[in-house]
Tab-separated table of N, CA and C and ligand atoms in Angstrom:
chain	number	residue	atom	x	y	z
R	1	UNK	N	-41.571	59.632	-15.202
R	1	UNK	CA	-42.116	58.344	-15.657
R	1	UNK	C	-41.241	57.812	-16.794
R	2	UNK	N	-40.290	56.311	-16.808
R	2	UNK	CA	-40.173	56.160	-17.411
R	2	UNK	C	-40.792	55.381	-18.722
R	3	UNK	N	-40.563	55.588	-19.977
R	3	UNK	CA	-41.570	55.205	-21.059
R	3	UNK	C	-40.923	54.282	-21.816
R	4	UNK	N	-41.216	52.951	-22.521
R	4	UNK	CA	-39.964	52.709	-23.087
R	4	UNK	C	-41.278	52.244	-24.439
R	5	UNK	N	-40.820	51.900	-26.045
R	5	UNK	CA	-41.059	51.534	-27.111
R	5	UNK	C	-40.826	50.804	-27.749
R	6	UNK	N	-41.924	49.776	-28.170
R	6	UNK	CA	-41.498	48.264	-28.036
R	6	UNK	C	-42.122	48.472	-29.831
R	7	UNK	N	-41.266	48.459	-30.633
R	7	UNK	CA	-42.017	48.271	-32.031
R	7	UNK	C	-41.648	47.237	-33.004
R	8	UNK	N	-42.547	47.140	-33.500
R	8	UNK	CA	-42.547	45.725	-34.303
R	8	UNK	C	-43.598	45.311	-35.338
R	9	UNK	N	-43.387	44.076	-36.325
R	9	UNK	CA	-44.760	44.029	-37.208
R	9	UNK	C	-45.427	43.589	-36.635
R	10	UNK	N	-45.581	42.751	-35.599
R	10	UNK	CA	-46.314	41.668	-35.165
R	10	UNK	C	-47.496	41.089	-35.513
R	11	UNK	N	-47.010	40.686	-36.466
R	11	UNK	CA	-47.853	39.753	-37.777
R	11	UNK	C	-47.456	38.430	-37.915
R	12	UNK	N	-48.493	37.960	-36.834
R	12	UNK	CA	-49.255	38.211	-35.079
R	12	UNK	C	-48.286	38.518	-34.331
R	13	UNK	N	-48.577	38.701	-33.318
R	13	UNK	CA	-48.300	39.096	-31.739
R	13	UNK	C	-48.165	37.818	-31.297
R	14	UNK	N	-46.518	37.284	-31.111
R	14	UNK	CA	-46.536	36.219	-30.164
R	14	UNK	C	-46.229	36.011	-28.957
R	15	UNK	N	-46.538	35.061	-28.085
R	15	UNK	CA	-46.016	34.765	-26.823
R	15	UNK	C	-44.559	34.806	-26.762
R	16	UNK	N	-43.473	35.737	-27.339
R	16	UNK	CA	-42.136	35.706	-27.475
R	16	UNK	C	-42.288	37.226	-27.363
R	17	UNK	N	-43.098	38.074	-27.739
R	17	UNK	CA	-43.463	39.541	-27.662
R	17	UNK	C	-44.234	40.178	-26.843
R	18	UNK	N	-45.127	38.980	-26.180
R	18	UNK	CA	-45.276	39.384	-24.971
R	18	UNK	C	-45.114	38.859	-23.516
R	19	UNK	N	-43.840	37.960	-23.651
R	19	UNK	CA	-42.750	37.961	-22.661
R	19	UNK	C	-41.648	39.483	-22.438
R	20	UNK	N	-41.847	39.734	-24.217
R	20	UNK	CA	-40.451	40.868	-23.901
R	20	UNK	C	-41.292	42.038	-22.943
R	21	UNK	N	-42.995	42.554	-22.995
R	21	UNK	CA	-43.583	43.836	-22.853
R	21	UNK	C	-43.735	42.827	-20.980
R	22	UNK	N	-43.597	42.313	-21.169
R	22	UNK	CA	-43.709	41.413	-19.154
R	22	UNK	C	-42.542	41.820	-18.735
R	23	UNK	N	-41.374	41.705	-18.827
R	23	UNK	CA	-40.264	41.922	-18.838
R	23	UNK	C	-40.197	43.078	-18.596
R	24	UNK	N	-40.415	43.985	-19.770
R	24	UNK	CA	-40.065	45.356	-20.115
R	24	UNK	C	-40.913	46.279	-19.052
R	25	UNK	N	-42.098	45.151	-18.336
R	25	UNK	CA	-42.759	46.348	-17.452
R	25	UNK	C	-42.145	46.137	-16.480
R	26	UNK	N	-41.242	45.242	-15.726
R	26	UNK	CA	-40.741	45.213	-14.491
R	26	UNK	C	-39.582	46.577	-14.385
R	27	UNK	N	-39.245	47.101	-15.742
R	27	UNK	CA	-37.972	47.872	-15.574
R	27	UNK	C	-38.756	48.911	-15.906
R	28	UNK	N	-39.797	49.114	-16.732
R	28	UNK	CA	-40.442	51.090	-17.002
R	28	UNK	C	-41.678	50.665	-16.569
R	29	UNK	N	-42.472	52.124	-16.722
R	29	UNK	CA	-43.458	52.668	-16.001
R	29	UNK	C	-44.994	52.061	-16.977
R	30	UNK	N	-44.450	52.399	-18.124
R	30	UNK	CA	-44.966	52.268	-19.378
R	30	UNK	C	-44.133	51.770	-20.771
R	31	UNK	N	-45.159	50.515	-21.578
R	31	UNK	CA	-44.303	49.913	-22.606
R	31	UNK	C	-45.735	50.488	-24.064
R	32	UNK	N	-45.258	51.154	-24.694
R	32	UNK	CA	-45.703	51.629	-25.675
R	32	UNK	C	-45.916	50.138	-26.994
R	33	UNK	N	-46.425	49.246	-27.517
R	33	UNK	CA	-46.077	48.840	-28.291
R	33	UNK	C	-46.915	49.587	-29.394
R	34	UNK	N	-45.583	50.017	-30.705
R	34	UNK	CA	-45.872	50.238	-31.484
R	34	UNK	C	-45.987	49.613	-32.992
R	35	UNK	N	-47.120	49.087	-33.461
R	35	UNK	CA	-46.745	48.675	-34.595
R	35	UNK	C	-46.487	49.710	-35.882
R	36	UNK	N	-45.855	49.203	-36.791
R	36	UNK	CA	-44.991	50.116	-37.754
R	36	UNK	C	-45.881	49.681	-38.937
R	37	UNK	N	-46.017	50.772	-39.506
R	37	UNK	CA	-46.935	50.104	-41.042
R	37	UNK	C	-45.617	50.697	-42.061
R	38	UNK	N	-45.691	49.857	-42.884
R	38	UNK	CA	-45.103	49.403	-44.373
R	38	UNK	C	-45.801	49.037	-45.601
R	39	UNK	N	-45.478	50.529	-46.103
R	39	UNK	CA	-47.105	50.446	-46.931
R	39	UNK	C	-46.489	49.297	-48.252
R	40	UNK	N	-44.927	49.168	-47.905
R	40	UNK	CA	-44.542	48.046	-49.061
R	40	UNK	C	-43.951	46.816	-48.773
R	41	UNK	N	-44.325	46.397	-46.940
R	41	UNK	CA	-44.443	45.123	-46.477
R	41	UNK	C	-45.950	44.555	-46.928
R	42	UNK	N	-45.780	42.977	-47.348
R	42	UNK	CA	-47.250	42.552	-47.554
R	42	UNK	C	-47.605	41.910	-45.821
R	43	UNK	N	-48.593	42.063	-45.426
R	43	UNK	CA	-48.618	41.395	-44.116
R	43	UNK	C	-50.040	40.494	-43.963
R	44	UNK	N	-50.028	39.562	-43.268
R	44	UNK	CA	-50.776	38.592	-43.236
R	44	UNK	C	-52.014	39.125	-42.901
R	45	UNK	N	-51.885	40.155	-41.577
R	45	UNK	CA	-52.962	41.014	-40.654
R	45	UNK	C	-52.624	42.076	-40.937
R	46	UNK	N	-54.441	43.174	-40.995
R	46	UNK	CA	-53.934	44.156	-41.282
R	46	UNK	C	-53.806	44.786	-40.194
R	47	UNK	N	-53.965	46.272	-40.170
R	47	UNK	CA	-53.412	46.797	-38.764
R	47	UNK	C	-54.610	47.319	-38.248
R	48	UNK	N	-55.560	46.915	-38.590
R	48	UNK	CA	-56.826	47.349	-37.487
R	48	UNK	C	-56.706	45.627	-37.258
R	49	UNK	N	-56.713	44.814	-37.721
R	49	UNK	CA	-56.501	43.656	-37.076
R	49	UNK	C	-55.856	43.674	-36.025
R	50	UNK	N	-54.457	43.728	-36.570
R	50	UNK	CA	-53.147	43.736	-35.397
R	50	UNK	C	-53.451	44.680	-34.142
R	51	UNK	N	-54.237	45.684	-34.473
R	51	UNK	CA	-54.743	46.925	-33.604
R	51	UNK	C	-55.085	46.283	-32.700
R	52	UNK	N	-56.929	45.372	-32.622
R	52	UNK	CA	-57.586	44.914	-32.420
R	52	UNK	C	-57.049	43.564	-31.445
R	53	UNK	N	-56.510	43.193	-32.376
R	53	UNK	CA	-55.792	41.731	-31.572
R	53	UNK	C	-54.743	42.318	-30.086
R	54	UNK	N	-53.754	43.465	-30.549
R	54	UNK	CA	-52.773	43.395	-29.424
R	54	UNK	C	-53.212	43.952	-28.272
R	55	UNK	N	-54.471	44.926	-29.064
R	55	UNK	CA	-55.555	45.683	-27.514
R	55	UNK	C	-56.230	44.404	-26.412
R	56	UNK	N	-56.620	43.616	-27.462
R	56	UNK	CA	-57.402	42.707	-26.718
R	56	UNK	C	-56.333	42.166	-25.473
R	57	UNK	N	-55.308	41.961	-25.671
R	57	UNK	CA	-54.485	41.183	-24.650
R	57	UNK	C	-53.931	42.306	-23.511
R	58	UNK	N	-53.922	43.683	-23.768
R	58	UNK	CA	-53.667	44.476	-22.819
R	58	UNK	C	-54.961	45.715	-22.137
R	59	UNK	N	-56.200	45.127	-22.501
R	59	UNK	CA	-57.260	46.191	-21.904
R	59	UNK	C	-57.452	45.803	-20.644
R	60	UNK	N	-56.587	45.054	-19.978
R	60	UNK	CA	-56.558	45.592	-18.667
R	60	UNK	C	-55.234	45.804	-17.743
R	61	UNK	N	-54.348	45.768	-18.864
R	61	UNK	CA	-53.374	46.272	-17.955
R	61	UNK	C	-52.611	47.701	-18.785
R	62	UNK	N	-53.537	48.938	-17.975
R	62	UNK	CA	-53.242	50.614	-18.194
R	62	UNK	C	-51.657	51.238	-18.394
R	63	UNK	N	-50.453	50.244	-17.708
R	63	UNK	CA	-49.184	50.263	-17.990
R	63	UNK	C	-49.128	50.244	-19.835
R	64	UNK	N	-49.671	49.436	-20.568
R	64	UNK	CA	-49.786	49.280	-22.004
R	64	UNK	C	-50.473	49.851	-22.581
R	65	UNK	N	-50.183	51.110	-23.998
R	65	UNK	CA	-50.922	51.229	-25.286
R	65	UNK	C	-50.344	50.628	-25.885
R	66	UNK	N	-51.280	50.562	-26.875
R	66	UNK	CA	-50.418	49.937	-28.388
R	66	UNK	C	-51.115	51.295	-29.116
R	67	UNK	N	-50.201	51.573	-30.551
R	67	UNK	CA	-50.859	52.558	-31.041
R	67	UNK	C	-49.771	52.198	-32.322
R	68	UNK	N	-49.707	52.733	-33.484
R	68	UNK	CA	-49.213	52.779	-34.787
R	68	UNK	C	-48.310	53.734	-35.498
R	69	UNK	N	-47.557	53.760	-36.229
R	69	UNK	CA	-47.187	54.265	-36.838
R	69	UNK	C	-46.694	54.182	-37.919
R	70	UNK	N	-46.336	55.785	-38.635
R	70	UNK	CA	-45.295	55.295	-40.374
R	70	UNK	C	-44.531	56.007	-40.192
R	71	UNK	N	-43.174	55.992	-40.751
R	71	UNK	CA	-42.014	56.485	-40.819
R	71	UNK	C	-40.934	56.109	-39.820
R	72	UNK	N	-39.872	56.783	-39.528
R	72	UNK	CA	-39.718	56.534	-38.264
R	72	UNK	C	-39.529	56.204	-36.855
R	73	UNK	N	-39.098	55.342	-36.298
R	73	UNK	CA	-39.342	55.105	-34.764
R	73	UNK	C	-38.953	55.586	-33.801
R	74	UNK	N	-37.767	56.610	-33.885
R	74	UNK	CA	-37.344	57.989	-33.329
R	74	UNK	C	-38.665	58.652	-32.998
R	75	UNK	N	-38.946	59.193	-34.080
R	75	UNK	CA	-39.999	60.168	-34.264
R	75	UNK	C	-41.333	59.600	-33.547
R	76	UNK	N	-41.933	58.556	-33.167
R	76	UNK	CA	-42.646	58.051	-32.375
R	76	UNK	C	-42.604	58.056	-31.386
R	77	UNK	N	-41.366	57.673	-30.841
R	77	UNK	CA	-40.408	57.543	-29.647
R	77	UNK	C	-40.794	58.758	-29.049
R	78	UNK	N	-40.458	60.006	-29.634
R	78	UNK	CA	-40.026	61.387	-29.242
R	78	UNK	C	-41.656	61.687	-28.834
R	79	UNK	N	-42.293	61.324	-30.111
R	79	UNK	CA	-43.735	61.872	-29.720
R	79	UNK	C	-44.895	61.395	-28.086
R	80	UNK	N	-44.520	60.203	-28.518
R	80	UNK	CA	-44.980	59.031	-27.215
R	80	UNK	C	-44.111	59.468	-25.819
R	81	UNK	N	-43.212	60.322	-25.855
R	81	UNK	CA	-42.089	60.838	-24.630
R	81	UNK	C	-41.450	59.687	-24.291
R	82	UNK	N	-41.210	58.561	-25.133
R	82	UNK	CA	-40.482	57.305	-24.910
R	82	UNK	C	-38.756	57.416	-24.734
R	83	UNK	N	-38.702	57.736	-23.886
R	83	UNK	CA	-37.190	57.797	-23.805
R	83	UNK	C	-35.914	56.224	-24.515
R	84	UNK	N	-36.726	55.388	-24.570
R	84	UNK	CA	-35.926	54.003	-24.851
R	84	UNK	C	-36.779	53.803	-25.816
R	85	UNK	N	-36.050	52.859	-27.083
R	85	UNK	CA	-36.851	51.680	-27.666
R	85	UNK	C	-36.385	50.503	-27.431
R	86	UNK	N	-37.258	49.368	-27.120
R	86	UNK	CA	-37.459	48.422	-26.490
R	86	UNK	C	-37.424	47.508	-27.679
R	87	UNK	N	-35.953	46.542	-27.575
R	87	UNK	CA	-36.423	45.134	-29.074
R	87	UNK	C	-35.955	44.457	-28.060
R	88	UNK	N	-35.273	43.304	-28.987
R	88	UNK	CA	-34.930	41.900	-28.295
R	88	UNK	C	-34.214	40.851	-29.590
R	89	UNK	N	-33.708	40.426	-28.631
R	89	UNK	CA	-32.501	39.512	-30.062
R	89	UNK	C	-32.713	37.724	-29.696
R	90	UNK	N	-32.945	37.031	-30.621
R	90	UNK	CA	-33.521	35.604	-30.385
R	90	UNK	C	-31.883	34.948	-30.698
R	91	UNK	N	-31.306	35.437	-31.785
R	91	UNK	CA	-30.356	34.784	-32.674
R	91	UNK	C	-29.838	35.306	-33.201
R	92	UNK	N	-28.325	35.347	-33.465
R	92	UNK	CA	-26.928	35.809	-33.575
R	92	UNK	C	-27.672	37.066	-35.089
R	93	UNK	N	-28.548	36.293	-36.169
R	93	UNK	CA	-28.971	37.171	-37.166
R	93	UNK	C	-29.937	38.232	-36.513
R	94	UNK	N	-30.641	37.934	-36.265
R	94	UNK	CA	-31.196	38.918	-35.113
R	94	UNK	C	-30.081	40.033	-34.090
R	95	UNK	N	-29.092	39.560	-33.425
R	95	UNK	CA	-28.388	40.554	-33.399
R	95	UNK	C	-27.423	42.092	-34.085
R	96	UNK	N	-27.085	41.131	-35.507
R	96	UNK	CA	-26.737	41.913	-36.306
R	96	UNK	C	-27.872	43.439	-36.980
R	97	UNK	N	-29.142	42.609	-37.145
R	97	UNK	CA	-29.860	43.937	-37.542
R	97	UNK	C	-30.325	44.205	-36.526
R	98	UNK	N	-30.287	44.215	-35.006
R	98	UNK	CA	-30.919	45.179	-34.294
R	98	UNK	C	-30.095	45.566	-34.487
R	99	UNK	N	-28.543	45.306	-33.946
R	99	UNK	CA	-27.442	46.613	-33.846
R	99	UNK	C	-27.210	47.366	-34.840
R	100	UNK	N	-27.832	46.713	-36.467
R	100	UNK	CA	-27.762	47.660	-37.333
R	100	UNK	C	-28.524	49.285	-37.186
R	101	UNK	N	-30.142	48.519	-36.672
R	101	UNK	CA	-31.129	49.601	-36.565
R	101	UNK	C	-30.885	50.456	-35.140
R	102	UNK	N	-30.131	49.993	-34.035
R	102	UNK	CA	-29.984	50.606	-33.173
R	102	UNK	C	-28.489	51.671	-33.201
R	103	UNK	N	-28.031	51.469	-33.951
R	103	UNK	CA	-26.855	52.346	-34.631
R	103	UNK	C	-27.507	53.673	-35.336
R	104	UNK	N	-28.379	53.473	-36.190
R	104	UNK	CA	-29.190	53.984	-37.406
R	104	UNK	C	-30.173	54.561	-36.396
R	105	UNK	N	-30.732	54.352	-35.154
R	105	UNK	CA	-31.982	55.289	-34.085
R	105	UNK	C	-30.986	56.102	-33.721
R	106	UNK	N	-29.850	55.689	-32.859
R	106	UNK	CA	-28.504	56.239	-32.232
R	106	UNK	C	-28.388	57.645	-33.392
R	107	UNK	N	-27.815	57.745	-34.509
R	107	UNK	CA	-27.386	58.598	-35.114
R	107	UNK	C	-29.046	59.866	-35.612
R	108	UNK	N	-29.660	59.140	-35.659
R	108	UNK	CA	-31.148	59.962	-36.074
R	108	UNK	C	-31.369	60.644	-34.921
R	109	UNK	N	-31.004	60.173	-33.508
R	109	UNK	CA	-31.616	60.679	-32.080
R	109	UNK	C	-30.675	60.446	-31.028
R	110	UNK	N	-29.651	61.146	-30.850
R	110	UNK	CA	-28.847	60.584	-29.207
R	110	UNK	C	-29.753	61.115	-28.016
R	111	UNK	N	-31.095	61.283	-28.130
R	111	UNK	CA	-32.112	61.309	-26.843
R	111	UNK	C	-32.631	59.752	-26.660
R	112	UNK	N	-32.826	59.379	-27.869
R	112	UNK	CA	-33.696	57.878	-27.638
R	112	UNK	C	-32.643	56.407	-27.450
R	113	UNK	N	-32.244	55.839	-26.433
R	113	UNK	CA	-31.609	54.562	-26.463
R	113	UNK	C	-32.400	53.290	-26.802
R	114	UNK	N	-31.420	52.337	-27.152
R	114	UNK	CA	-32.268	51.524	-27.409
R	114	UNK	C	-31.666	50.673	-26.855
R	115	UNK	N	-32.533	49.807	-25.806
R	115	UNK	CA	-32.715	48.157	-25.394
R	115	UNK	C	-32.963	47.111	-25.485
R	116	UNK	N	-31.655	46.357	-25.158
R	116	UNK	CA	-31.863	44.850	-26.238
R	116	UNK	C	-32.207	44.036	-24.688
R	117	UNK	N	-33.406	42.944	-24.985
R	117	UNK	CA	-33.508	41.841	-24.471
R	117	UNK	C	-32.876	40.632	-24.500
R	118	UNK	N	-32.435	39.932	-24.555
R	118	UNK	CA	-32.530	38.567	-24.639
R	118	UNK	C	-33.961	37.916	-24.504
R	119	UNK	N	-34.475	37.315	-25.762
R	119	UNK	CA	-35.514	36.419	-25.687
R	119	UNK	C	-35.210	35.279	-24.841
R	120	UNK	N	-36.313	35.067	-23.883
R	120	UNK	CA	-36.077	33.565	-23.202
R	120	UNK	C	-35.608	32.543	-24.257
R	121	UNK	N	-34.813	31.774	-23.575
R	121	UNK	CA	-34.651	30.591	-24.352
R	121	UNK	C	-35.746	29.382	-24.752
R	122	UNK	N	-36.603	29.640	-23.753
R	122	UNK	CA	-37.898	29.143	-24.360
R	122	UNK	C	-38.973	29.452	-25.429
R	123	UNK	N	-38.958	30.524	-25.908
R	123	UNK	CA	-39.405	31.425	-27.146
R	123	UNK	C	-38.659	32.027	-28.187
R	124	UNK	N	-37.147	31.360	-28.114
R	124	UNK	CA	-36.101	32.017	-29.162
R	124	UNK	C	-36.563	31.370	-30.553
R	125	UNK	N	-37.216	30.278	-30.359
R	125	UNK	CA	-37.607	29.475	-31.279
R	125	UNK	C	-38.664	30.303	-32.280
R	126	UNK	N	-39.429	31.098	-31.513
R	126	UNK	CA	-40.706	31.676	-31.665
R	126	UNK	C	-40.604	33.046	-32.756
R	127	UNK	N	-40.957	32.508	-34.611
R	127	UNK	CA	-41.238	33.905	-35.027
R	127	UNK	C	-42.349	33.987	-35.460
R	128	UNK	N	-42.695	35.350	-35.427
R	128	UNK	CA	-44.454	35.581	-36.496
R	128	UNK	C	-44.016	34.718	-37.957
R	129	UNK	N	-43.153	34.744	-38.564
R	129	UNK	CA	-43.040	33.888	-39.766
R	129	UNK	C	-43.713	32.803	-39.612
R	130	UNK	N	-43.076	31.742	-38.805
R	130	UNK	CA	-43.616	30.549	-38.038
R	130	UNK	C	-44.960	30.488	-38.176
R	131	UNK	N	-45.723	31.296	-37.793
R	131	UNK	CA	-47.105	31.656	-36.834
R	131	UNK	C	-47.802	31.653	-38.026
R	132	UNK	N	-47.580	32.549	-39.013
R	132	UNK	CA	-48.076	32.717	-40.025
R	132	UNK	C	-48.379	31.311	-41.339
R	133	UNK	N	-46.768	31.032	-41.411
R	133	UNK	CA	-47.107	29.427	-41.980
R	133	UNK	C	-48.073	28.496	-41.667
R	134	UNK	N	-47.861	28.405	-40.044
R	134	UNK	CA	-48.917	27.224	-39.219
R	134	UNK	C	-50.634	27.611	-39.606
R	135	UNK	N	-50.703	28.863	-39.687
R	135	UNK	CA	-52.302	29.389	-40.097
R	135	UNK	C	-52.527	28.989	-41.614
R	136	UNK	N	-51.300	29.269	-42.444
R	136	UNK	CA	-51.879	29.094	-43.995
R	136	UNK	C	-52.474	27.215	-44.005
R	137	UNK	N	-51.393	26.611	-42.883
R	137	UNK	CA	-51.816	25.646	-42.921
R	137	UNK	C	-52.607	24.943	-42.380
R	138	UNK	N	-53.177	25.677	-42.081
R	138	UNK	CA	-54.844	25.125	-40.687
R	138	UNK	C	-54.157	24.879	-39.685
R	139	UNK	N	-53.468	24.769	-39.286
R	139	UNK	CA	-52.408	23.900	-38.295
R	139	UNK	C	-52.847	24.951	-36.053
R	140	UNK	N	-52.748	24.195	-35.232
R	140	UNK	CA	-53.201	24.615	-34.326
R	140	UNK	C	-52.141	26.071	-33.876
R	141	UNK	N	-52.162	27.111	-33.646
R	141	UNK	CA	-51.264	27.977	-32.775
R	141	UNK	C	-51.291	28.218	-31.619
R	142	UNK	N	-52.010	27.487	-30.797
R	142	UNK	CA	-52.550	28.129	-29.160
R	142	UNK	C	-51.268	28.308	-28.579
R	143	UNK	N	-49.981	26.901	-28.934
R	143	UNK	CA	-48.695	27.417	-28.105
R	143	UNK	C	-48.030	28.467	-27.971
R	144	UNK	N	-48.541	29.232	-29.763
R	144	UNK	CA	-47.858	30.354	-29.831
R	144	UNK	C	-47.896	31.638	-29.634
R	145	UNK	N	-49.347	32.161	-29.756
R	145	UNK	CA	-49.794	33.195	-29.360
R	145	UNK	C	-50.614	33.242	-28.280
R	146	UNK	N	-50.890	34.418	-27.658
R	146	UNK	CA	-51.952	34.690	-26.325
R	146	UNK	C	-53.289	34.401	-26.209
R	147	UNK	N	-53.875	33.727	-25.993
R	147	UNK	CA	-55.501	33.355	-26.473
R	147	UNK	C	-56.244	34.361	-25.838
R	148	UNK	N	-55.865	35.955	-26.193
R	148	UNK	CA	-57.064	36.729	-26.338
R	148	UNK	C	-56.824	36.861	-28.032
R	149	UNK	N	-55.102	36.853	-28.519
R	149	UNK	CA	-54.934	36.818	-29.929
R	149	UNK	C	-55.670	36.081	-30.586
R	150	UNK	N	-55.511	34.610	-30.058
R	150	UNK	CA	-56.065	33.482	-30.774
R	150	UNK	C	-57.882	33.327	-30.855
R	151	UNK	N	-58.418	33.874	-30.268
R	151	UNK	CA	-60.097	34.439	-29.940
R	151	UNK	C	-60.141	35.064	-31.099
R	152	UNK	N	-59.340	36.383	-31.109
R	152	UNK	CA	-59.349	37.272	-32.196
R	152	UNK	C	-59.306	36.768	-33.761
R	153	UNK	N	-58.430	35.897	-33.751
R	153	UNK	CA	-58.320	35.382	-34.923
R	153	UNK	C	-59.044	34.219	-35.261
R	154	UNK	N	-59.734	33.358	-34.351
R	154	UNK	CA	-60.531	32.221	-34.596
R	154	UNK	C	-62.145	32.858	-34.866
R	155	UNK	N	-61.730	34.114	-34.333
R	155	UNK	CA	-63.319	34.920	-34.347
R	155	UNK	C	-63.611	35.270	-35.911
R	156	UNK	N	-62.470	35.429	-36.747
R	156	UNK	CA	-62.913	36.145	-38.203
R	156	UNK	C	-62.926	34.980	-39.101
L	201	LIG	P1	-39.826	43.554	-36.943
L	201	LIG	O1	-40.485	43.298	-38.262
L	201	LIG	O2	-39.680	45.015	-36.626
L	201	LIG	O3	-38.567	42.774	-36.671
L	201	LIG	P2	-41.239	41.725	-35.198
L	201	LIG	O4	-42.688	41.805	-34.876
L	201	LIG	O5	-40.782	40.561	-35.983
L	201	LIG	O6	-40.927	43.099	-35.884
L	201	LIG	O7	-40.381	41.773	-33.861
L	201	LIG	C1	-40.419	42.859	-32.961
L	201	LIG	C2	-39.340	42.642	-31.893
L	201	LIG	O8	-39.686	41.490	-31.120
L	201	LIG	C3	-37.929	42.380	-32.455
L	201	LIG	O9	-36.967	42.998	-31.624
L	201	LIG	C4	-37.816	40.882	-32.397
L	201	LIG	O10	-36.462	40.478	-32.274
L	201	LIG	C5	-38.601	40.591	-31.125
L	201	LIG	N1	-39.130	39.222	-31.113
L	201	LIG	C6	-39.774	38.574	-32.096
L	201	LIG	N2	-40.084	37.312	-31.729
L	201	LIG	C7	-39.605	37.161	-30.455
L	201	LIG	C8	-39.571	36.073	-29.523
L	201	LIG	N3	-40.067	34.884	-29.831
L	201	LIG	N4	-39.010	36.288	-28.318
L	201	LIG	C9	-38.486	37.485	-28.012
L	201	LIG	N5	-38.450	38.536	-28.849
L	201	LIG	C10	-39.007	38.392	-30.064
């Protein structure tokens, strides 16, 4: 079975992240998304939020957990039997630090590879930064996130 590991803050979870886990299921068996806690990132959502929210959009499709972690994404990887981690690059800056961090998994683990997407060009536009602004500002998000997300968050 292949497993692959899709990690990220996703603070929220947008329709740009879950194009990449649509994607990512046509090629593995299973897409792990993992969110990463940073106990010295400030984040908008916390992670029983983020928990809560990214479950809601995959409780019915059994190909997907989402589950958490600290430290690490090797070490997740390894644990989850994820043979790949799974990102994606929107923009040329975006390329530079995946290949930074995929250099930096590479040397921690030559078991775990890591796979770059190309974000559609229709969602390259698309960051949780974004997402996050539009909320401080009352402002609508339905374009941007999944409306089991947007339930979730109109619910609290
Ligand atoms: P991180 O803080 O680890 O960068 P993010 O939640 O911002 O976490 O992103 C997780 C992954 O999803 C990254 O590889 C990022 O490039 C990718 N990503 C973010 N937004 C989009 C999008 N709109 N389309 C495709 N991929 C995206």
């Amino acid at each position: 079975m292949k497993i692959a590991l899709f990690p990220g803050s996703f603070d929220p979870f947008t329709i740009g992240h879950a194009s990449v886990v649509e994607r990512g299921l046509a090629v593995f068996d299973k897409i792990i998304i993992a969110i990463g806690v940073n106990a010295e990132k400030k984040t908008m959502f916390t992670l029983e939020q983020r928990m809560e929210q990214i479950s809601a959009c995959y409780c019915h499709e059994p190909r997907v957990e989402v589950c958490s972690y600290q430290g690490m994404t090797v070490n997740i990887a390894k644990e989850k039997q994820a043979s790949v981690i799974l990102r994606s690059v929107r923009t040329v800056a975006d390329f530079e630090y995946e290949r930074n961090m995929a250099t930096l998994n590479k040397i921690l683990s030559d078991k775990v590879e890591t796979l770059i997407l190309f974000a559609e060009p229709k969602y390259e536009h698309l960051q949780s930064s974004v997402v996050r602004e539009l909320i401080s500002y009352g402002q609508d998000i339905s374009a941007c996130v999944p409306k089991e997300i947007l339930k979730c968050i109109e619910s609290k």
